[in-house]
PDB file of C-alpha atoms and ligand atoms in Angstrom:
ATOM      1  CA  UNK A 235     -89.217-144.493 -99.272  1.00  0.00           C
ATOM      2  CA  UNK A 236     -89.617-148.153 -98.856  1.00  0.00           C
ATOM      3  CA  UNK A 237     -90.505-149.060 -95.043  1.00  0.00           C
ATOM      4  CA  UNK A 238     -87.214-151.573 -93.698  1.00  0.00           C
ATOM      5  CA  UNK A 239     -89.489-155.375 -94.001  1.00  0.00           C
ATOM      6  CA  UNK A 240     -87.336-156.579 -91.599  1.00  0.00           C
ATOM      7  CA  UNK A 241     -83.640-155.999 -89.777  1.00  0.00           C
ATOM      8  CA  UNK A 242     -80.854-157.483 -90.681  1.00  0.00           C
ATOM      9  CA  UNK A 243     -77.339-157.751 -89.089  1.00  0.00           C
ATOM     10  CA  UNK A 244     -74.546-159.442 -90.177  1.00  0.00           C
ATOM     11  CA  UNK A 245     -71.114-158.714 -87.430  1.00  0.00           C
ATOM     12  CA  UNK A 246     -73.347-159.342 -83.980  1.00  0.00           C
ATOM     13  CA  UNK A 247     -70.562-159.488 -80.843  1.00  0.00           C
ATOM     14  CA  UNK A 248     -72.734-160.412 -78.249  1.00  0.00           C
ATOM     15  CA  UNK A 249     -72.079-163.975 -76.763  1.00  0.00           C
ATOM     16  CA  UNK A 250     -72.478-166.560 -74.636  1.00  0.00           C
ATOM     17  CA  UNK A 251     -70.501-164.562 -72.008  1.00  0.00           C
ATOM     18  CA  UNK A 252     -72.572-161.582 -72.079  1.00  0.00           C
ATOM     19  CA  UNK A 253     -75.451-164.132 -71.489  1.00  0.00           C
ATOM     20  CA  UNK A 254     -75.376-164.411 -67.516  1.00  0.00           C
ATOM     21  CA  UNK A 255     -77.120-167.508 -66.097  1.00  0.00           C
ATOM     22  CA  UNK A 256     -79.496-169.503 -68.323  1.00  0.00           C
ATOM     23  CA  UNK A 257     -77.289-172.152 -68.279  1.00  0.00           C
ATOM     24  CA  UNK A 258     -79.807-174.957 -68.647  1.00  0.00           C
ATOM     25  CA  UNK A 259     -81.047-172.402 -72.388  1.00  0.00           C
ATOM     26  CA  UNK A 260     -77.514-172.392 -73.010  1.00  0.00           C
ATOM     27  CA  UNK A 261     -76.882-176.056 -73.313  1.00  0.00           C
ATOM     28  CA  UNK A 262     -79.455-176.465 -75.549  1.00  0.00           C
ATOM     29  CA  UNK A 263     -78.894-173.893 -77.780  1.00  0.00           C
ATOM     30  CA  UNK A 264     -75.358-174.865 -77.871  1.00  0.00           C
ATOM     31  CA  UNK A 265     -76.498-177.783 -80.247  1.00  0.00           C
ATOM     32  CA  UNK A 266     -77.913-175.020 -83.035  1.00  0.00           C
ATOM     33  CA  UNK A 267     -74.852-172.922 -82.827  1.00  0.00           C
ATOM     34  CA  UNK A 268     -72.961-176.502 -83.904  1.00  0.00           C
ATOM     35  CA  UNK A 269     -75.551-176.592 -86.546  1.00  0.00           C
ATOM     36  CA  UNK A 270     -74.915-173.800 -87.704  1.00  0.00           C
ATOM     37  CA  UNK A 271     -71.140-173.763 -87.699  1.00  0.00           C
ATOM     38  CA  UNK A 272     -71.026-177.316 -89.449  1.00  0.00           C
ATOM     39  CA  UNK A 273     -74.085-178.341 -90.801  1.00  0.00           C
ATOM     40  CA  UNK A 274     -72.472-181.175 -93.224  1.00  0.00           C
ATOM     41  CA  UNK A 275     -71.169-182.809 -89.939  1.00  0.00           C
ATOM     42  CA  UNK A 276     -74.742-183.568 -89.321  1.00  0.00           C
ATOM     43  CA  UNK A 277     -76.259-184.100 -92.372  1.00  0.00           C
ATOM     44  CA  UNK A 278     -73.500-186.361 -93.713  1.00  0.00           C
ATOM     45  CA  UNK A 279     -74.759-188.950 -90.942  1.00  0.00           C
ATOM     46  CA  UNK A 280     -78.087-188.734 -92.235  1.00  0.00           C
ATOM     47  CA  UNK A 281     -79.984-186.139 -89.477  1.00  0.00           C
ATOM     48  CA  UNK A 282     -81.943-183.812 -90.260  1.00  0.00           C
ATOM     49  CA  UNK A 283     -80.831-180.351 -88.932  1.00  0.00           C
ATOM     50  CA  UNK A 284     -84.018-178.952 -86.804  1.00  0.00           C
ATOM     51  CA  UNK A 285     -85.597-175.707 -88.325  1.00  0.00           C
ATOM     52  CA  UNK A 286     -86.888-174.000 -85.401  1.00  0.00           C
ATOM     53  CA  UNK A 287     -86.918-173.807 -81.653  1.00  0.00           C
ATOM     54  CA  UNK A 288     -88.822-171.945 -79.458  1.00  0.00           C
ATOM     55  CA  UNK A 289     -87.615-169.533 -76.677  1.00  0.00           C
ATOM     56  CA  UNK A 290     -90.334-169.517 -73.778  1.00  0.00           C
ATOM     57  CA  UNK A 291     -90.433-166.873 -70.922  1.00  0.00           C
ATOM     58  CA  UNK A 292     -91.280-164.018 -68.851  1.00  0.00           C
ATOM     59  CA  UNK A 293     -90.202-160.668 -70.404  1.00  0.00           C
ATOM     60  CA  UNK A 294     -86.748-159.232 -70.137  1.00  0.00           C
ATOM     61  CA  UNK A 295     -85.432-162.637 -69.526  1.00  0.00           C
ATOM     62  CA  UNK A 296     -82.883-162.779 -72.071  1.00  0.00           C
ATOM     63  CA  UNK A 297     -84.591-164.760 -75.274  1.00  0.00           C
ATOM     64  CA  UNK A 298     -83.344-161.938 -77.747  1.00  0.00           C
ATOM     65  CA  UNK A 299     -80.453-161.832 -76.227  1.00  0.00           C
ATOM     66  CA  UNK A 300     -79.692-165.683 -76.655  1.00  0.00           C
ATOM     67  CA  UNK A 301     -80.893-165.542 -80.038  1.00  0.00           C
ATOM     68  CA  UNK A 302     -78.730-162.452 -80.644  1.00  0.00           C
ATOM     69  CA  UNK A 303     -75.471-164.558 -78.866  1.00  0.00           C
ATOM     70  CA  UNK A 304     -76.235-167.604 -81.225  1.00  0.00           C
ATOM     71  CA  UNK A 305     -75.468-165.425 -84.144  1.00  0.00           C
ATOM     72  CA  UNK A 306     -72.417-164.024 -82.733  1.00  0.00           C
ATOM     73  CA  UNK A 307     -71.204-167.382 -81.367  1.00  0.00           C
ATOM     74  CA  UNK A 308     -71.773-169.504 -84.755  1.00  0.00           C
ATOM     75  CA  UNK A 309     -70.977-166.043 -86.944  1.00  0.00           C
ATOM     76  CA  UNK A 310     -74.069-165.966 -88.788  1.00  0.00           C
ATOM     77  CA  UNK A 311     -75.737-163.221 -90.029  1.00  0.00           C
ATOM     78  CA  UNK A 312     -78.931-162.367 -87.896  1.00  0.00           C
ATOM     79  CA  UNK A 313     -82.424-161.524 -89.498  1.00  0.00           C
ATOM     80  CA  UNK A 314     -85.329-160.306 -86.899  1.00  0.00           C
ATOM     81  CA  UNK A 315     -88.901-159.084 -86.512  1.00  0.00           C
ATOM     82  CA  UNK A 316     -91.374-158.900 -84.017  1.00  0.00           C
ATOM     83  CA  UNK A 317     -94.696-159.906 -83.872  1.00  0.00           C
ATOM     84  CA  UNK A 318     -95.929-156.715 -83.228  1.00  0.00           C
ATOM     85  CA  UNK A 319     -94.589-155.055 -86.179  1.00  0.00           C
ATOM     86  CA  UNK A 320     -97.499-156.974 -87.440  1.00  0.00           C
ATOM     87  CA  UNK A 321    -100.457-154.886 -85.721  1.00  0.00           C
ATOM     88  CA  UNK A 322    -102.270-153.037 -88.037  1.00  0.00           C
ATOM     89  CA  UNK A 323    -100.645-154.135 -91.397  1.00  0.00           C
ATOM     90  CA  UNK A 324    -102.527-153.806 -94.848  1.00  0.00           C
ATOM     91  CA  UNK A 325    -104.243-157.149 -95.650  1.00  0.00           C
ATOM     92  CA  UNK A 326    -100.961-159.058 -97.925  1.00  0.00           C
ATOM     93  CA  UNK A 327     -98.040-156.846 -96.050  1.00  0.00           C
ATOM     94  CA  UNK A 328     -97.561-159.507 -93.538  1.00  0.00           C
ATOM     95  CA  UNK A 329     -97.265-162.933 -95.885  1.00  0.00           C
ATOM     96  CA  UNK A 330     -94.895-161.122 -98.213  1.00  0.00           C
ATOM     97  CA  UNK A 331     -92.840-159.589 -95.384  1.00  0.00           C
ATOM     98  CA  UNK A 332     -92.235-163.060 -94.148  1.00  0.00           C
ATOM     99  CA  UNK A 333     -91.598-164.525 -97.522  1.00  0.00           C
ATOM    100  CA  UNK A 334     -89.386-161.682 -98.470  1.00  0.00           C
ATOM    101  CA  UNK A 335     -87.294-162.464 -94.738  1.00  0.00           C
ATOM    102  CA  UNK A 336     -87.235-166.512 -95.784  1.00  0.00           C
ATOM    103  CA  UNK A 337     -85.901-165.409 -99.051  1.00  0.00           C
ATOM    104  CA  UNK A 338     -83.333-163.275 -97.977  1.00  0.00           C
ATOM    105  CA  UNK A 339     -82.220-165.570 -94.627  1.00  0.00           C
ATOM    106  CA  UNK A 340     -81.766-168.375 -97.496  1.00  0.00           C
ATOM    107  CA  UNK A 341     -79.703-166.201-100.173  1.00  0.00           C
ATOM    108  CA  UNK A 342     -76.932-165.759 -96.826  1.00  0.00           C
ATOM    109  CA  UNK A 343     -77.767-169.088 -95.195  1.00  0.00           C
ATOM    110  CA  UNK A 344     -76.310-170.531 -92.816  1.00  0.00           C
ATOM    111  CA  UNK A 345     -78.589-167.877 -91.315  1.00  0.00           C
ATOM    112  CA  UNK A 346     -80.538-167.324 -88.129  1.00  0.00           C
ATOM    113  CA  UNK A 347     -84.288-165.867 -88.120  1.00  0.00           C
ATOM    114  CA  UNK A 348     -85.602-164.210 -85.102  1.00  0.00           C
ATOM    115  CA  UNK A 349     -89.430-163.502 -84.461  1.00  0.00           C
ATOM    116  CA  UNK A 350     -89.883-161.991 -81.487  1.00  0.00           C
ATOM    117  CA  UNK A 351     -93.765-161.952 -79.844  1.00  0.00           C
ATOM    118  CA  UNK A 352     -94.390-164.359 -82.370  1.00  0.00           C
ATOM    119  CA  UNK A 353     -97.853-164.619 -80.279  1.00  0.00           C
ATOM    120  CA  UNK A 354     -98.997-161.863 -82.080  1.00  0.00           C
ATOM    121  CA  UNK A 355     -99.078-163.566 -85.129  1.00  0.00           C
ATOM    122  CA  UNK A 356     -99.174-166.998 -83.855  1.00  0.00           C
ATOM    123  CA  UNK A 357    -102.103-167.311 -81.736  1.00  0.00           C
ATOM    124  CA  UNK A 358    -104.918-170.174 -82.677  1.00  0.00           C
ATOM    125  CA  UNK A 359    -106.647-169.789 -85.543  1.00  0.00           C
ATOM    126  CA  UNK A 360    -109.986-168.292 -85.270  1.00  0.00           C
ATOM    127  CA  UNK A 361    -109.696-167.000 -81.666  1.00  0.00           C
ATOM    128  CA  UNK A 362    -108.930-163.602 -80.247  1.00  0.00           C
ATOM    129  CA  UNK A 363    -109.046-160.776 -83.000  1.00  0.00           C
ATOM    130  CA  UNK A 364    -105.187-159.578 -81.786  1.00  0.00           C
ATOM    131  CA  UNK A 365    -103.882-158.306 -84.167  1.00  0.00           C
ATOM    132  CA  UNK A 366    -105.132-155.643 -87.407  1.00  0.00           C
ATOM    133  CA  UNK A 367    -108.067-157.844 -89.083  1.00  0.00           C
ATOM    134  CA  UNK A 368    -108.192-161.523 -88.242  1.00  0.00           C
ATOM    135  CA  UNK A 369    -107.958-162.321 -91.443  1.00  0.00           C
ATOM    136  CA  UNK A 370    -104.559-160.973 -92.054  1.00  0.00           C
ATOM    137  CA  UNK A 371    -102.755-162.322 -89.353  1.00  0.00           C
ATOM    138  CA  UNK A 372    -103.930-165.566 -90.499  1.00  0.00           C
ATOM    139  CA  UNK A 373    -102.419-164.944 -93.640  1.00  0.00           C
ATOM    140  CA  UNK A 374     -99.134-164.331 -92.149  1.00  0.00           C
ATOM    141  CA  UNK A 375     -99.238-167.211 -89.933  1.00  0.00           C
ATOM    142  CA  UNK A 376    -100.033-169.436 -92.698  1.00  0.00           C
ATOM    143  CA  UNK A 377     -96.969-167.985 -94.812  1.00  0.00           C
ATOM    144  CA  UNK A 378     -94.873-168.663 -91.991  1.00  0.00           C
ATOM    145  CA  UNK A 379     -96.029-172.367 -91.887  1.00  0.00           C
ATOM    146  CA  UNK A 380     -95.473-172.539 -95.417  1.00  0.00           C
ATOM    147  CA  UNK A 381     -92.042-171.337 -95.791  1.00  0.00           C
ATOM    148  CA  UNK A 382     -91.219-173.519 -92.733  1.00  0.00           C
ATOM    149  CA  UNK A 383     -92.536-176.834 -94.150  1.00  0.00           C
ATOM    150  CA  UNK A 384     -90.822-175.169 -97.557  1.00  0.00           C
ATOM    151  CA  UNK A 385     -87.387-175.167 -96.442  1.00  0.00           C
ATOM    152  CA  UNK A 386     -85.436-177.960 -97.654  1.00  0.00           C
ATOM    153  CA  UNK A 387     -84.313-179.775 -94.836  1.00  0.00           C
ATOM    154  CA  UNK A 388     -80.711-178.774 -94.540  1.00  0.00           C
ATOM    155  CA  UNK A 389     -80.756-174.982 -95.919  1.00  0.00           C
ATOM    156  CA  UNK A 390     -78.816-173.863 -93.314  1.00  0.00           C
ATOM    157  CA  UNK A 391     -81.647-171.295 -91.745  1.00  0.00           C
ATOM    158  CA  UNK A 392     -82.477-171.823 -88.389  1.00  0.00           C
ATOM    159  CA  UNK A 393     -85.818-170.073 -87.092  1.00  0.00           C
ATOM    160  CA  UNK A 394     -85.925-169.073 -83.337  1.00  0.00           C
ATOM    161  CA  UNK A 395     -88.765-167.456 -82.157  1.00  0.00           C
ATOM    162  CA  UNK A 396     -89.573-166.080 -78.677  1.00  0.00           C
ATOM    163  CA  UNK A 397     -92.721-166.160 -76.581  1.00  0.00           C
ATOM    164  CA  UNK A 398     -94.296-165.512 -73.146  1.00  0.00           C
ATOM    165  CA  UNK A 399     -97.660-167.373 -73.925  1.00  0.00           C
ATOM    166  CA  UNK A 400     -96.504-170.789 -75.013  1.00  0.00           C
ATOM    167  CA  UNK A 401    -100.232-171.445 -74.550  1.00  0.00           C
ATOM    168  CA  UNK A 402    -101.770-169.511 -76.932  1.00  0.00           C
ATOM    169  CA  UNK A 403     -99.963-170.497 -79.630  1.00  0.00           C
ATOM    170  CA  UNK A 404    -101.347-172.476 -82.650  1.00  0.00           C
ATOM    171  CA  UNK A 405    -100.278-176.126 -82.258  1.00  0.00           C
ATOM    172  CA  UNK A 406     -99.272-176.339 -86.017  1.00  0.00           C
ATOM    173  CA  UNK A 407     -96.574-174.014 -85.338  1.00  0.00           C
ATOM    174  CA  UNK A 408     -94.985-176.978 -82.774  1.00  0.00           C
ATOM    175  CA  UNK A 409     -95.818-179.746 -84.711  1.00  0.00           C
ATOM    176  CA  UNK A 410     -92.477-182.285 -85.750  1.00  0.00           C
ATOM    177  CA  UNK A 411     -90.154-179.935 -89.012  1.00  0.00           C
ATOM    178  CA  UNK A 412     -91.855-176.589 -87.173  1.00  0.00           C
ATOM    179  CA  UNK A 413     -90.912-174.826 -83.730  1.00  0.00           C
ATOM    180  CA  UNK A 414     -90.729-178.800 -82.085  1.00  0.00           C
ATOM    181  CA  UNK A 415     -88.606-177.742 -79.713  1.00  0.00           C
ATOM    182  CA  UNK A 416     -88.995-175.233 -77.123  1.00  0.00           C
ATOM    183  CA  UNK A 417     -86.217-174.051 -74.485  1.00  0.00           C
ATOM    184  CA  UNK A 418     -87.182-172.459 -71.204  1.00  0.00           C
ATOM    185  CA  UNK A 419     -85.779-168.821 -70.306  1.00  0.00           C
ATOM    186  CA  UNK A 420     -86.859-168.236 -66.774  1.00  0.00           C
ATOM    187  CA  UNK A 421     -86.404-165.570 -64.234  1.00  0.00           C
ATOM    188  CA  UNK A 422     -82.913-165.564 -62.385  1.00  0.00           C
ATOM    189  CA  UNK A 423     -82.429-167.334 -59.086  1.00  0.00           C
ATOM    190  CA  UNK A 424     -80.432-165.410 -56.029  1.00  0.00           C
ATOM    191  CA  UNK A 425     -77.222-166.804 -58.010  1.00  0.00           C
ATOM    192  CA  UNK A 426     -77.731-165.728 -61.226  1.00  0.00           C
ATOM    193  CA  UNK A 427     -78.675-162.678 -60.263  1.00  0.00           C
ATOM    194  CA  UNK A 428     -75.613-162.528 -59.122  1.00  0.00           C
ATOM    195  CA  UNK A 429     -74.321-163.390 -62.573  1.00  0.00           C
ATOM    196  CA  UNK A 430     -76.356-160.634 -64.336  1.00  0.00           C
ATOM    197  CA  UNK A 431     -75.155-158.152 -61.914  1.00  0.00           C
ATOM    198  CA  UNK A 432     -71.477-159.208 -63.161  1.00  0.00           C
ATOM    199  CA  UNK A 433     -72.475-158.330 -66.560  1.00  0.00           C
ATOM    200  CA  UNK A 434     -73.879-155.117 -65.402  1.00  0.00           C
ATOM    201  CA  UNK A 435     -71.962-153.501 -63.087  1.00  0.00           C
ATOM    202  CA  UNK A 436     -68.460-154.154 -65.413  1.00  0.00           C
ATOM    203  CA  UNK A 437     -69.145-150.549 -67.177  1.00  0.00           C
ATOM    204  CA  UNK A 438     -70.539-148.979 -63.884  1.00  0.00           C
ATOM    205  CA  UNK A 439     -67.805-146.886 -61.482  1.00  0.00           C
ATOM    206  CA  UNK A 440     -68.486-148.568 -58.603  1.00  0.00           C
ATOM    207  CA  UNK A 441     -66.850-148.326 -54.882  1.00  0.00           C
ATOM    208  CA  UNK A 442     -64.460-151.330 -54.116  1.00  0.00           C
ATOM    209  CA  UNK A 443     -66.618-152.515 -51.506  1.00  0.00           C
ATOM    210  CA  UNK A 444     -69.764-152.626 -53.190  1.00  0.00           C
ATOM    211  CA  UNK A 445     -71.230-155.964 -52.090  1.00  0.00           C
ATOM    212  CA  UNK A 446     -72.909-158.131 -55.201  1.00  0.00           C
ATOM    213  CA  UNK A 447     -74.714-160.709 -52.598  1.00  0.00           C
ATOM    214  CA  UNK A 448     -76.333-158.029 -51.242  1.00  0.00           C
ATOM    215  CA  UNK A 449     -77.645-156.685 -54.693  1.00  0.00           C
ATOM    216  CA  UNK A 450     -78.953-159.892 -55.537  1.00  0.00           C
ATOM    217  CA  UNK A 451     -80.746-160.480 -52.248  1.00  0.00           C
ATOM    218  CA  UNK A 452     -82.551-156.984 -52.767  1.00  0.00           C
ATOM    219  CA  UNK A 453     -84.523-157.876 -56.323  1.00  0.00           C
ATOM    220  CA  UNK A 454     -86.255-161.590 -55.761  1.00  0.00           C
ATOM    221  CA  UNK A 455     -88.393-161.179 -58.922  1.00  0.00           C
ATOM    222  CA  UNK A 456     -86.336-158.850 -60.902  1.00  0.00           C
ATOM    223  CA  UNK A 457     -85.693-160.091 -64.475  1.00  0.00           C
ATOM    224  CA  UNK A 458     -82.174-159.920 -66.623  1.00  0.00           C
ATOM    225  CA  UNK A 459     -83.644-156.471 -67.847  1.00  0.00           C
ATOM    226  CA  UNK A 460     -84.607-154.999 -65.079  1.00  0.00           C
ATOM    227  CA  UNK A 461     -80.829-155.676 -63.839  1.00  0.00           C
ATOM    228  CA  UNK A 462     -80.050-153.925 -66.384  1.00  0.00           C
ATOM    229  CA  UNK A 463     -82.153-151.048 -65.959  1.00  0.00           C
ATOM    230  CA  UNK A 464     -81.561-150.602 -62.741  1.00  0.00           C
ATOM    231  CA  UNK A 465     -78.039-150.709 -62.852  1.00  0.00           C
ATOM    232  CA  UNK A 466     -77.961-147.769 -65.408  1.00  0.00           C
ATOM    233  CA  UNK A 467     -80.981-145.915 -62.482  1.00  0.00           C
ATOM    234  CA  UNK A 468     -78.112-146.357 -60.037  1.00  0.00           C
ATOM    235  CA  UNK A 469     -75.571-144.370 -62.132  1.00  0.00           C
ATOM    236  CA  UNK A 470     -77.464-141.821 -63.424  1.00  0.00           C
ATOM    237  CA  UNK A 471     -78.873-141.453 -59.911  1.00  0.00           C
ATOM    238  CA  UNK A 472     -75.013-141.278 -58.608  1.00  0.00           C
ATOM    239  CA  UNK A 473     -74.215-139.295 -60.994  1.00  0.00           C
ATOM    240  CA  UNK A 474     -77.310-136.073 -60.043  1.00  0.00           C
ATOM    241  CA  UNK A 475     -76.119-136.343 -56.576  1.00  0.00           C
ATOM    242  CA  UNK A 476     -72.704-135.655 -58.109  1.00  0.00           C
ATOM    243  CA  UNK A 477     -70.595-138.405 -56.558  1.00  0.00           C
ATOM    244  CA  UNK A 478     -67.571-139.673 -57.530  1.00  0.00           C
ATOM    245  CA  UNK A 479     -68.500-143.549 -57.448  1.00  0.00           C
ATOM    246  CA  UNK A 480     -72.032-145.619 -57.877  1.00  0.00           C
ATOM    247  CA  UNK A 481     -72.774-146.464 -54.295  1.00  0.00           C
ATOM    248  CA  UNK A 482     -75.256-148.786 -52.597  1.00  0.00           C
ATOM    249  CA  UNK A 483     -77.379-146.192 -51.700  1.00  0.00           C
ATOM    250  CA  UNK A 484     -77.714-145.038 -55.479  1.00  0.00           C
ATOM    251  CA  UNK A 485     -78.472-149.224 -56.089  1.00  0.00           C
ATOM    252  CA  UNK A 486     -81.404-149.109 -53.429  1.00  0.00           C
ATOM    253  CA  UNK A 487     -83.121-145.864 -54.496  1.00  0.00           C
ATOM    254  CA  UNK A 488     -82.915-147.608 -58.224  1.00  0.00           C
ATOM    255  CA  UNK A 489     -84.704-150.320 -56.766  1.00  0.00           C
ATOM    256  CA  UNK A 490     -87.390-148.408 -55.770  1.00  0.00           C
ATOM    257  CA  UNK A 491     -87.779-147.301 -58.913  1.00  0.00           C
ATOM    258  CA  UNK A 492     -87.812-150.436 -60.473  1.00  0.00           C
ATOM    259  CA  UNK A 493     -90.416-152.067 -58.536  1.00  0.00           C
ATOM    260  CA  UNK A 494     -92.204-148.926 -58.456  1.00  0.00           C
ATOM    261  CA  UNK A 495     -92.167-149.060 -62.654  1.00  0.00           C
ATOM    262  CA  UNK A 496     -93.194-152.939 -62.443  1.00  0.00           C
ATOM    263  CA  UNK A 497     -96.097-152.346 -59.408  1.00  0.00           C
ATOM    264  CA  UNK A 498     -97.464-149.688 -62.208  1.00  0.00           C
ATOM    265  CA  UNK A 499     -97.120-151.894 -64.562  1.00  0.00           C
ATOM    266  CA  UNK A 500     -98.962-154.976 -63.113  1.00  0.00           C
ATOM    267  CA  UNK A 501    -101.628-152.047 -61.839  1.00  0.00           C
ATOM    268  CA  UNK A 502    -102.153-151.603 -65.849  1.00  0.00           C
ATOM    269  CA  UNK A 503    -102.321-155.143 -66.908  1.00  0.00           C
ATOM    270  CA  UNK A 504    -105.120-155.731 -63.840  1.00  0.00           C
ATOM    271  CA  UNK A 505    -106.899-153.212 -64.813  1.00  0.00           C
ATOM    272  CA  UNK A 506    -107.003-154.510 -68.236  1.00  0.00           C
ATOM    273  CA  UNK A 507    -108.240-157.978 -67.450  1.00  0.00           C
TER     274      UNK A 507
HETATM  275  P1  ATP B 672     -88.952-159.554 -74.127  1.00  0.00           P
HETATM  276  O1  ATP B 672     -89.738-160.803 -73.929  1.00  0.00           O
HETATM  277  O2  ATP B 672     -89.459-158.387 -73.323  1.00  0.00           O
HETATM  278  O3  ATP B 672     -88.631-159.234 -75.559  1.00  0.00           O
HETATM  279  P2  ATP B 672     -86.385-160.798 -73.746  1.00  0.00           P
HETATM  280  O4  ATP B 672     -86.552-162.033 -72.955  1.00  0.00           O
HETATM  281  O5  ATP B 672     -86.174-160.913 -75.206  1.00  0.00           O
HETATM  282  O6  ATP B 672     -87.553-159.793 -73.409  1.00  0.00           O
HETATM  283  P3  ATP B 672     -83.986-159.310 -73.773  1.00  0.00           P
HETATM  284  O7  ATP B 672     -84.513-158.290 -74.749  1.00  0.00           O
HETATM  285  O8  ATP B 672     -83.064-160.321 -74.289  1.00  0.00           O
HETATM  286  O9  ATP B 672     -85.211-160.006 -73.072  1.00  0.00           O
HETATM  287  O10 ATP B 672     -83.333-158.594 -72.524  1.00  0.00           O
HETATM  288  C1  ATP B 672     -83.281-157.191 -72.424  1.00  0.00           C
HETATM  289  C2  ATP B 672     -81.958-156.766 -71.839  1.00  0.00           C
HETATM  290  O11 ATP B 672     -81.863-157.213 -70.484  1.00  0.00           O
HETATM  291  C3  ATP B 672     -80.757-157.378 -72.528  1.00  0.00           C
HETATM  292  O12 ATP B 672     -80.344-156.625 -73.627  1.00  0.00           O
HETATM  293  C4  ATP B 672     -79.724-157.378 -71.411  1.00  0.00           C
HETATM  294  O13 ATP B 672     -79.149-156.114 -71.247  1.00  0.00           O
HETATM  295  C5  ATP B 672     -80.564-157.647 -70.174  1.00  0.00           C
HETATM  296  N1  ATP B 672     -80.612-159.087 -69.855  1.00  0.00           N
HETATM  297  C6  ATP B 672     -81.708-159.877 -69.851  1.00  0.00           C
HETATM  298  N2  ATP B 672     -81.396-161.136 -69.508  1.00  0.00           N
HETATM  299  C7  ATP B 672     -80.061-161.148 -69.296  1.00  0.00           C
HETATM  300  C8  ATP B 672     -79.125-162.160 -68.916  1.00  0.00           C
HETATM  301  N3  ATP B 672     -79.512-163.426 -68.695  1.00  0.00           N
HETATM  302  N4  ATP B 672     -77.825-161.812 -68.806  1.00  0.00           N
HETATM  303  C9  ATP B 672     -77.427-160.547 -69.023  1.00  0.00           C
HETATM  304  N5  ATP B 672     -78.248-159.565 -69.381  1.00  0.00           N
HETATM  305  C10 ATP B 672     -79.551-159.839 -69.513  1.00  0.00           C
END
């Protein structure tokens, strides 16, 4: 059977109100869910509706999950792939893939494209062998310039792509019609920690005095998804000791799982370098 090129999904629910902080992100991205609701209102002044925009940030900090909420807000249908789907393709799988996802964003425009770790394929030319043979991912990245640069200017397909290493990515892919403008996904603050914990804690049995501040004093450094994670810790955690609510305890000892997962993860990375 044919391997899936690429995922597609047409009804997405999530939001802007499952998105917790990232206000700043929000704003911005506001302007291509507009575009995308009512493109003539744009182009009947003239403008030309931007193709691309770049989500930059740490891991786990929300940039699928904005992408994912743009879709749902404007009611588009959603096409994604990662980067990393790319490692180890055969040499012509990955320019064909990406024509194949242009084609088929275009037949159901107005559309939204999602490459995650688009640093996989998007790293400078000629550097870093990263992923399967050079060659190849050059290929890819090419075809993605080329069906960029190919779109006529108000198709109705927006491409958002999502990065941590804004700095290794081939400047054509930011030049003016490309990915020229990029939007900042950082790691939550004390408050919108805060937020994230709102989001959740709502399916979470909790105790009434469970105190939120308190969570979000406890995880300086902790991402949107390791919120999330550790939120879900604290239940099932709550739930082995057999207890009829989630209670702080349960939230600390998740925690210290958490950091313990992320001080084994940075251990790995080190040891990599
Ligand atoms: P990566 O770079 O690792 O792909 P990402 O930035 O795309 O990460 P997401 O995949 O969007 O991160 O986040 C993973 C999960 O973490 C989300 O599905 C959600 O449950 C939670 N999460 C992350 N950020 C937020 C946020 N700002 N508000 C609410 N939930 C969040």
């Amino acid at each position: 059977s044919k391997a899936r090129l690429f995922n597609e999904k047409d009804n997405i629910k999530i939001n802007f109100n499952d998105v917790a902080g990232l206000e700043g992100a929000k704003e911005e991205i506001q302007e291509i869910v507009e575009f995308l609701k009512s493109p003539e209102k744009f182009t009947s002044l003239g403008g030309k509706i931007p193709r691309g925009a770049l989500l930059v940030g740490p891991p786990g900090t929300g940039k699928t999950l904005l992408a994912k909420a743009v879709a749902g807000e404007a009611k588009v249908p959603f096409f994604s792939l990662s980067g990393s789907d790319f490692v180890e393709m055969f040499v012509g799988v990955g320019a064909s893939r990406v024509r194949d996802l242009f084609k088929q964003a275009k037949d159901k425009s107005p559309s939204i494209i999602f490459i995650d770790e688009i640093d996989a394929i998007g790293r400078s030319r000629g550097k870093n062998n990263f992923v399967g043979s050079n060659d190849e991912r050059e290929n890819t990245l090419n075809q993605l310039l080329t069906e960029m640069d190919g779109f006529d200017t108000n198709t109705g397909v927006i491409v958002l792509a999502a990065t941590n290493r804004a700095d290794v990515l081939d400047k054509a892919l930011m030049r003016a019609g490309r990915f020229d403008r990029q939007i900042h996904v950082d790691l939550p603050n004390l408050i919108e920690r805060k937020e994230i914990f709102g989001v959740h804690l709502k399916p979470l049995k909790t105790g009434k005095t469970l105190d939120v501040d308190f969570l979000a004093r406890q995880t300086p450094g902790f991402s949107g998804a390791d919120i999330a994670n550790m939120c879900n810790e604290a239940a099932l955690i709550a739930a082995r000791k057999s207890r009829k609510t989630v209670g702080k305890q349960d939230f600390l000892d998740a925690v210290d799982r958490i950091v313990g997962g992320l001080e084994r993860k940075s251990k790995v990375l080190s040891q990599k370098e």
